[in-house]
Tab-separated table of C-alpha atoms in Angstrom:
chain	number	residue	atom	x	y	z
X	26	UNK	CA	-44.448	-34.726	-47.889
X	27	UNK	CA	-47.485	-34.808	-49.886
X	28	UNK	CA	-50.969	-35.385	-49.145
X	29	UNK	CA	-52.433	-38.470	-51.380
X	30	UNK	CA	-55.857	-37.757	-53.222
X	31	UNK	CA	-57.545	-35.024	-51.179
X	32	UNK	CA	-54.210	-32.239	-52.108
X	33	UNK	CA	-52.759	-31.330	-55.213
X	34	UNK	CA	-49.898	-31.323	-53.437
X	35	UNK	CA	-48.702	-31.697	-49.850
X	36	UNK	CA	-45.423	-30.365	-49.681
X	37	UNK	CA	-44.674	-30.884	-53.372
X	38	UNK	CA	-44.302	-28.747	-55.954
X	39	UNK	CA	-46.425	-29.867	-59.574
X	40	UNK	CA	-45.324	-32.606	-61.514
X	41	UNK	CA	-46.674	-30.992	-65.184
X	42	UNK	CA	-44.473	-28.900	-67.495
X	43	UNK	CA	-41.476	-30.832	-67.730
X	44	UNK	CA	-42.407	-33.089	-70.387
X	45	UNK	CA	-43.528	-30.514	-72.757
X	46	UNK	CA	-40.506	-28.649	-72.009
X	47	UNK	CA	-37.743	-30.667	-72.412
X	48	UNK	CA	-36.818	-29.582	-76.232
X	49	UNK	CA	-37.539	-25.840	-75.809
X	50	UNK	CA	-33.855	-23.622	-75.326
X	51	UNK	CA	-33.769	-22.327	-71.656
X	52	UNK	CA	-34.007	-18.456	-72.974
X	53	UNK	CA	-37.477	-19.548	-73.552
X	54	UNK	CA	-38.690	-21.090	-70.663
X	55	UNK	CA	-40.819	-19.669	-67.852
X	56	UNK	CA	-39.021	-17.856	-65.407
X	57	UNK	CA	-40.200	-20.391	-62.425
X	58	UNK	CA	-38.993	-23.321	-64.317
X	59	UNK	CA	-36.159	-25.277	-63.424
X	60	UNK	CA	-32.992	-24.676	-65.886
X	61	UNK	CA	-31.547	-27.980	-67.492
X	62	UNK	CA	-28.290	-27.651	-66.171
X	63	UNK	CA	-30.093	-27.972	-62.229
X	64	UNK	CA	-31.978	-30.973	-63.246
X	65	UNK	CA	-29.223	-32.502	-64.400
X	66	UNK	CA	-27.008	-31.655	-61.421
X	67	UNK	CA	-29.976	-33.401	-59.183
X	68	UNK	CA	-30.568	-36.349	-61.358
X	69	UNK	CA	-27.008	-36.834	-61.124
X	70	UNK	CA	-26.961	-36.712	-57.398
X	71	UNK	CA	-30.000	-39.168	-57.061
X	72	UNK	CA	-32.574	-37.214	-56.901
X	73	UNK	CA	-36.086	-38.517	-58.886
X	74	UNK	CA	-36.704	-35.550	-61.251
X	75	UNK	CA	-39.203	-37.022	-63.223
X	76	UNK	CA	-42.370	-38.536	-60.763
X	77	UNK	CA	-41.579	-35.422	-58.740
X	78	UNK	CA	-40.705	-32.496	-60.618
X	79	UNK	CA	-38.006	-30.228	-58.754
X	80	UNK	CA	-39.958	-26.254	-58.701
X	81	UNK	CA	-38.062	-22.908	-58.519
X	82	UNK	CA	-38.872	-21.923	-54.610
X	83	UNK	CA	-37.553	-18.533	-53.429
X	84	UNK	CA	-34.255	-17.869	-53.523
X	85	UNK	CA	-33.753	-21.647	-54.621
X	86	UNK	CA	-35.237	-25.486	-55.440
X	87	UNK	CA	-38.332	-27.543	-53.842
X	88	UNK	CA	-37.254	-30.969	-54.505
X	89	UNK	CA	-38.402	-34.134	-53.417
X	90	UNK	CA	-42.151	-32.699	-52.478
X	91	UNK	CA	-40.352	-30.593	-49.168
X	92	UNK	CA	-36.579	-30.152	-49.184
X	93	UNK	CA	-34.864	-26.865	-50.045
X	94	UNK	CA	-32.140	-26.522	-52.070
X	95	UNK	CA	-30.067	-23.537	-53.071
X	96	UNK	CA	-27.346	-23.383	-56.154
X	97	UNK	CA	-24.603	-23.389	-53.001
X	98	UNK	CA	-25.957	-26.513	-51.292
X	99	UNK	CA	-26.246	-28.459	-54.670
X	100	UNK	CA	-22.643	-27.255	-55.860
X	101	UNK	CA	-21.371	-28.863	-52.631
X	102	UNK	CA	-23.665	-32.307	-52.831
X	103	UNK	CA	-21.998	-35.323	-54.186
X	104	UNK	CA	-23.971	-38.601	-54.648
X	105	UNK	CA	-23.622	-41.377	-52.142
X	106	UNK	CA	-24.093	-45.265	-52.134
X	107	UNK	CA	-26.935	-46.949	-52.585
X	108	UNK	CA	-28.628	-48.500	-49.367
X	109	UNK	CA	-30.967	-51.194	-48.302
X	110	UNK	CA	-34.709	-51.070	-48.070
X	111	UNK	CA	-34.622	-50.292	-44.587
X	112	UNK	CA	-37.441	-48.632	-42.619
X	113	UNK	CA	-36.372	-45.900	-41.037
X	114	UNK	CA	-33.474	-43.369	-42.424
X	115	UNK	CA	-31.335	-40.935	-40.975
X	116	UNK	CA	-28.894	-38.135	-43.127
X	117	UNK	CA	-24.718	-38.280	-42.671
X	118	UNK	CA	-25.236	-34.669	-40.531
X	119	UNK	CA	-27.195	-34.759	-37.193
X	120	UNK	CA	-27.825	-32.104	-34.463
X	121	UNK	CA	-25.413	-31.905	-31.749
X	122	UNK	CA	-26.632	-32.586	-28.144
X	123	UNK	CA	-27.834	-32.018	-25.863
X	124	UNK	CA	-29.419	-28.366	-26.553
X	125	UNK	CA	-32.653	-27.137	-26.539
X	126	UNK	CA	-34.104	-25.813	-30.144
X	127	UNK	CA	-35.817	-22.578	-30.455
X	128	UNK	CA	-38.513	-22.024	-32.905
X	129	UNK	CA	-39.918	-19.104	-33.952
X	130	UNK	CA	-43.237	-18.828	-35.925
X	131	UNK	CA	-45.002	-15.232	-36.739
X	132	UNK	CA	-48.651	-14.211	-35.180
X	133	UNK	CA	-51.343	-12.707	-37.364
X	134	UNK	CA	-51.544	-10.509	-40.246
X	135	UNK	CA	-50.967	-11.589	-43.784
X	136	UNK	CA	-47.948	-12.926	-43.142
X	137	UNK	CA	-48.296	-14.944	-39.886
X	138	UNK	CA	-50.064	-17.369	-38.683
X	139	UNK	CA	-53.047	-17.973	-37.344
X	140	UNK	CA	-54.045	-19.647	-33.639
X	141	UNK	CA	-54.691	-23.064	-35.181
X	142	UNK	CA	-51.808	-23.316	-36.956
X	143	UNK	CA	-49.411	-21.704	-34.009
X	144	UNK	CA	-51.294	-24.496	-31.960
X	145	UNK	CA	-50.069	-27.082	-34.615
X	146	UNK	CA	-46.672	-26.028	-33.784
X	147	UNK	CA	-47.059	-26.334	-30.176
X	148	UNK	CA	-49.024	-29.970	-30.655
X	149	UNK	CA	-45.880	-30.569	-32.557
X	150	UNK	CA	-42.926	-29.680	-30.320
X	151	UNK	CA	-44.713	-31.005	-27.017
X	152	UNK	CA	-44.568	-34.893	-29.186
X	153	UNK	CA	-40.982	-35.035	-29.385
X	154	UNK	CA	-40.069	-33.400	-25.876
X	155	UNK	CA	-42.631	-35.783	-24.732
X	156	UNK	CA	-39.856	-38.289	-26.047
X	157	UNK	CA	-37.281	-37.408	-22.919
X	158	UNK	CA	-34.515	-37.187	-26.419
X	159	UNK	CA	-31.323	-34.913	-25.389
X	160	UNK	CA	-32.750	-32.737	-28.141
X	161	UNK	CA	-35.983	-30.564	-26.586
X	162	UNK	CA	-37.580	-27.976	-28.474
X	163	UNK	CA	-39.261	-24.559	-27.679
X	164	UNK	CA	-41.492	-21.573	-28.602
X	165	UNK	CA	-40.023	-18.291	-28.646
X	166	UNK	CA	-41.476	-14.853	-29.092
X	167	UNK	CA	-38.848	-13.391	-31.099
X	168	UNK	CA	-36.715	-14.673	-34.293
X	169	UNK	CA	-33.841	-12.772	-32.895
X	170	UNK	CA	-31.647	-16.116	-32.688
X	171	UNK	CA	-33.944	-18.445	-33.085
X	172	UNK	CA	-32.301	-21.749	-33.999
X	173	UNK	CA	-36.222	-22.556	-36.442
X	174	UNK	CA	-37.834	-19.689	-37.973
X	175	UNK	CA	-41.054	-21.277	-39.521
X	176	UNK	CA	-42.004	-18.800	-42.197
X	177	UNK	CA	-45.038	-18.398	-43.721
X	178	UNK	CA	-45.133	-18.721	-48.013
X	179	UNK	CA	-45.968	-16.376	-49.938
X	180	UNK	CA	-49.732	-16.473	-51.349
X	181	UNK	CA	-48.484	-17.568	-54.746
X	182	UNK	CA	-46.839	-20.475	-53.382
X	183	UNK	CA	-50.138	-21.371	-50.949
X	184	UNK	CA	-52.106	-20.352	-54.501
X	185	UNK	CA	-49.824	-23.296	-56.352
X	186	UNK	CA	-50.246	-25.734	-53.978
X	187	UNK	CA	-46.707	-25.558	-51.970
X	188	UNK	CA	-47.582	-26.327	-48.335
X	189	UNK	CA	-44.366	-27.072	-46.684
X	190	UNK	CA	-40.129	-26.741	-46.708
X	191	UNK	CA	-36.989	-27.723	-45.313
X	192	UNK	CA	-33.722	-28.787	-45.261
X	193	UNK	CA	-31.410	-30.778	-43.315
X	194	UNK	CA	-28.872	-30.083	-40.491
X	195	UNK	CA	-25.613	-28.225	-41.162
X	196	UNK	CA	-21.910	-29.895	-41.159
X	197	UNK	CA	-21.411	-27.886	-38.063
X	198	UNK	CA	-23.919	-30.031	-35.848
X	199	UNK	CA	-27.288	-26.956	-36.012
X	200	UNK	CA	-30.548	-27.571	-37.276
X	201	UNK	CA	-31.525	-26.585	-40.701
X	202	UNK	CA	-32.625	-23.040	-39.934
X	203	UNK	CA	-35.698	-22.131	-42.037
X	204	UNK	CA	-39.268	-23.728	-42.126
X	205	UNK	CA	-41.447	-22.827	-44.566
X	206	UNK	CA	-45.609	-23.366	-43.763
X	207	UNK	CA	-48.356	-23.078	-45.709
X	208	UNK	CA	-50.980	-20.770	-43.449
X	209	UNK	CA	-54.055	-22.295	-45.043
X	210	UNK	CA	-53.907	-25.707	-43.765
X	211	UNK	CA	-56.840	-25.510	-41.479
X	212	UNK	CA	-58.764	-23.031	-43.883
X	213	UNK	CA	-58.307	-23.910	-47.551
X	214	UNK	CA	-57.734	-27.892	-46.134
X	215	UNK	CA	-59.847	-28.471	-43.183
X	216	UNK	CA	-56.978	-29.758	-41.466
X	217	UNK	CA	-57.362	-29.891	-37.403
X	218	UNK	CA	-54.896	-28.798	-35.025
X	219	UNK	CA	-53.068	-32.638	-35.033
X	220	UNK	CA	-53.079	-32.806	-38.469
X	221	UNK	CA	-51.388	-29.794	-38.762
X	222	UNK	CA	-49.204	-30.371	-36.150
X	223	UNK	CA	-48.224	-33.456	-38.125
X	224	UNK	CA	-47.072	-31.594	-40.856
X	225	UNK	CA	-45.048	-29.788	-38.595
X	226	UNK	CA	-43.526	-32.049	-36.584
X	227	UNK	CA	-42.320	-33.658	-40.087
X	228	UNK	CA	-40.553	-30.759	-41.415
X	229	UNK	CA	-39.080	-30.428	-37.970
X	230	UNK	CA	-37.832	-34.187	-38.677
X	231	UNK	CA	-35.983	-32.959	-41.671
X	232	UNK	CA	-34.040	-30.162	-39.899
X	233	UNK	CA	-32.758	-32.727	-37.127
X	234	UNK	CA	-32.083	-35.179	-39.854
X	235	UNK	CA	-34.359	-37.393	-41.001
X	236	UNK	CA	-35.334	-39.133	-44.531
X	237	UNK	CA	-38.740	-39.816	-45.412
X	238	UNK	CA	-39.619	-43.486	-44.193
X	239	UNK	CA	-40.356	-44.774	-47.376
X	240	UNK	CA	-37.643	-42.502	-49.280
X	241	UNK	CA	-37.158	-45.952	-51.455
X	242	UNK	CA	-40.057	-46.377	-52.736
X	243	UNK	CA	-42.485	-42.882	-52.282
X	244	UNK	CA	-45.261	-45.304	-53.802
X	245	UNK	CA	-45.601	-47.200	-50.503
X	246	UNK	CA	-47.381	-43.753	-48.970
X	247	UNK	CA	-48.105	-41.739	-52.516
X	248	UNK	CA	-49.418	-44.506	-54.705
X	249	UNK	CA	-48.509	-44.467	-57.804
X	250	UNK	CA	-45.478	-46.328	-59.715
X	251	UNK	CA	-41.917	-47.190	-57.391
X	252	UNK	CA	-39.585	-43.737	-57.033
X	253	UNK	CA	-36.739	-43.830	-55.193
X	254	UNK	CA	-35.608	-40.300	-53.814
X	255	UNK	CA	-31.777	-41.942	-53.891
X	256	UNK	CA	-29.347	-40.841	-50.704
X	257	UNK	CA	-28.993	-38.048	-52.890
X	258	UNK	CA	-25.716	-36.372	-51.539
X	259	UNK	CA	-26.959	-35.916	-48.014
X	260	UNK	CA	-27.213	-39.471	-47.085
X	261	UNK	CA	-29.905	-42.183	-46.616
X	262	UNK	CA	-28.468	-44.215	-43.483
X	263	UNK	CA	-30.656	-47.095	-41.954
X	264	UNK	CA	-30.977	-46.230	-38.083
X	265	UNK	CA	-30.348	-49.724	-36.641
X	266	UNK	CA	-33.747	-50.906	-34.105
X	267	UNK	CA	-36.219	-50.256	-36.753
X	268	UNK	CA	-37.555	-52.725	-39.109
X	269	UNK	CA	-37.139	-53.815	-42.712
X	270	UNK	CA	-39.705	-52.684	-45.248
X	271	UNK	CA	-42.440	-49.491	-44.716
X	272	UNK	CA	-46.070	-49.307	-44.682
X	273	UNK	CA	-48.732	-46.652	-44.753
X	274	UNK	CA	-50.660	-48.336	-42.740
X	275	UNK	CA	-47.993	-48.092	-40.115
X	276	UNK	CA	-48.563	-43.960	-40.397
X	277	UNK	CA	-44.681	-43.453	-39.780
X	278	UNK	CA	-44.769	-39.474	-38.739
X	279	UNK	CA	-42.137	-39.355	-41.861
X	280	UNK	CA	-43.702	-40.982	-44.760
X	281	UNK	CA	-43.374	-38.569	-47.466
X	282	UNK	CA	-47.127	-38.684	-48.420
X	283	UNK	CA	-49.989	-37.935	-46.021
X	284	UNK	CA	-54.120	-37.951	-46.075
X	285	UNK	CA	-53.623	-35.450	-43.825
X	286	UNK	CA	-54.732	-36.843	-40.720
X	287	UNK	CA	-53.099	-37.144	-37.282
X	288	UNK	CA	-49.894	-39.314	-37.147
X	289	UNK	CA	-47.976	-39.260	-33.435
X	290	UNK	CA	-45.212	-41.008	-33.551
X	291	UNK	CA	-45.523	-44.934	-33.819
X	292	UNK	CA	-42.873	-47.124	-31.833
X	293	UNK	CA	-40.669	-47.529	-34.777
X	294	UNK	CA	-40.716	-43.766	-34.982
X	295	UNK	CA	-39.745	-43.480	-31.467
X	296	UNK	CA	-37.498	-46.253	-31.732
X	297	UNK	CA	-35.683	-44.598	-34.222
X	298	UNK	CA	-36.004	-41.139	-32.406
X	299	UNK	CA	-34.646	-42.333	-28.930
X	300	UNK	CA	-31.650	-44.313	-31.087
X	301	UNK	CA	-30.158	-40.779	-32.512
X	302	UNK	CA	-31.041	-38.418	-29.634
């Protein structure tokens, strides 16, 4: 997700470098550039290198403004069909029901987080229980076997503009296991405790499976010319119920670009969420 004017970036890495790049050897490169041989292996499987520049991102890949990607996950991606211009989007893996999900998220010091932001997460997980889904989500004290651990970045990733990560859920039927948070939302951004716990509650979309609204066309919510993420090896599938086309306007809690303002989830969003869980 990215935020559209007031951000740098909203959960996307910068767009610069690449052009200048492209004829140097790799030996040469910066060590927090992306190597040829990866951007070819994601332009291959769909992804839009070029209006949204992959980033190296710890032990892996930000691509697509939020979703994480290691060497092992892209070694085992293949690209699939094309799809309509539906509104909402699901991936081929979901989260097996019914369960409850445990999150984790640090507490003060450098590395956690602070009371806004932990309120953010709890704005965030009491919209989608809220929802009655067979998928219910809680708060824990301790990462010992949390199902979520929302991570804080490190300050050169806040310093670069990275506010957000993750992936998508596992073959086996679990959540995608890691969030990664920016801890400056509400001071470096001014955020309140909704808009942060929109940001949230999208990443937390992502690990139970779900595209970005307008994954066709990331102009519809980023401006900017057309850019189609592609299904990109982990599947783009139209969850029947919603309707055809997306709109910012319609502040769908999964758009991949936001202003950073509140965004519950709209009835096509809930639509969407009672039709998968």
């Amino acid at each position: 997700m990215k935020t559209r004017n007031y951000f740098l970036s909203m959960l996307l890495g910068a767009t610069v470098l690449f052009a200048s790049c492209d004829t140097q050897d790799e030996a040469s490169r910066p060590a927090d550039l992306v190597p040829d041989h990866v951007l070819s292996q994601l332009t291959n499987l769909g992804f839009d290198v070029n209006n949204f520049a992959p980033m190296k991102f710890e032990e892996g890949y930000l691509v697509e403004g939020d979703i994480y990607l290691t060497d092992a996950d892209i070694a085992t991606m293949t690209r699939g069909n094309a799809v309509p211009n539906q509104e909402q989007y699901r991936t081929t893996n979901l989260v097996s029901g019914p369960r409850v999900i445990t999150v984790y998220a640090p507490q003060g010091g450098s590395t956690g987080y602070s009371p806004a932001m932990i309120a953010g997460l709890d704005e965030a997980i009491s919209r989608y229980n809220a929802e009655g889904l067979s998928l219910t989500f809680q708060r824990v004290t301790s990462s010992s076997n949390a199902d979520i651990v929302m991570t804080r970045l490190s300050k050169r990733d806040e310093r670069r503009g990275v506010l957000g990560s993750a992936g998508f859920p596992t073959a086996s039927g679990d959540p995608y296991g890691q969030i990664k948070m920016s801890g400056v939302l509400e001071s470096s951004y001014g955020l309140s405790t909704d808009g942060i716990a929109t940001i949230i509650a999208h990443e937390m979309g992502h690990c139970i499976g779900f595209r970005h609204t307008d994954y066709f066309d990331r102009s519809i919510s980023c401006g900017g010319s057309t850019s189609n993420e592609g299904s990109s090896g982990v599947g783009a599938i139209h969850i029947p119920g919603t309707p055809t086309g997306a709109s910012a306007s319609a502040k769908s809690w999964m758009l991949a670009c936001t202003d950073g303002s509140n965004r519950p989830f709209n009835n096509d969003d809930k639509t969407a969420l009672n039709y998968l869980y």
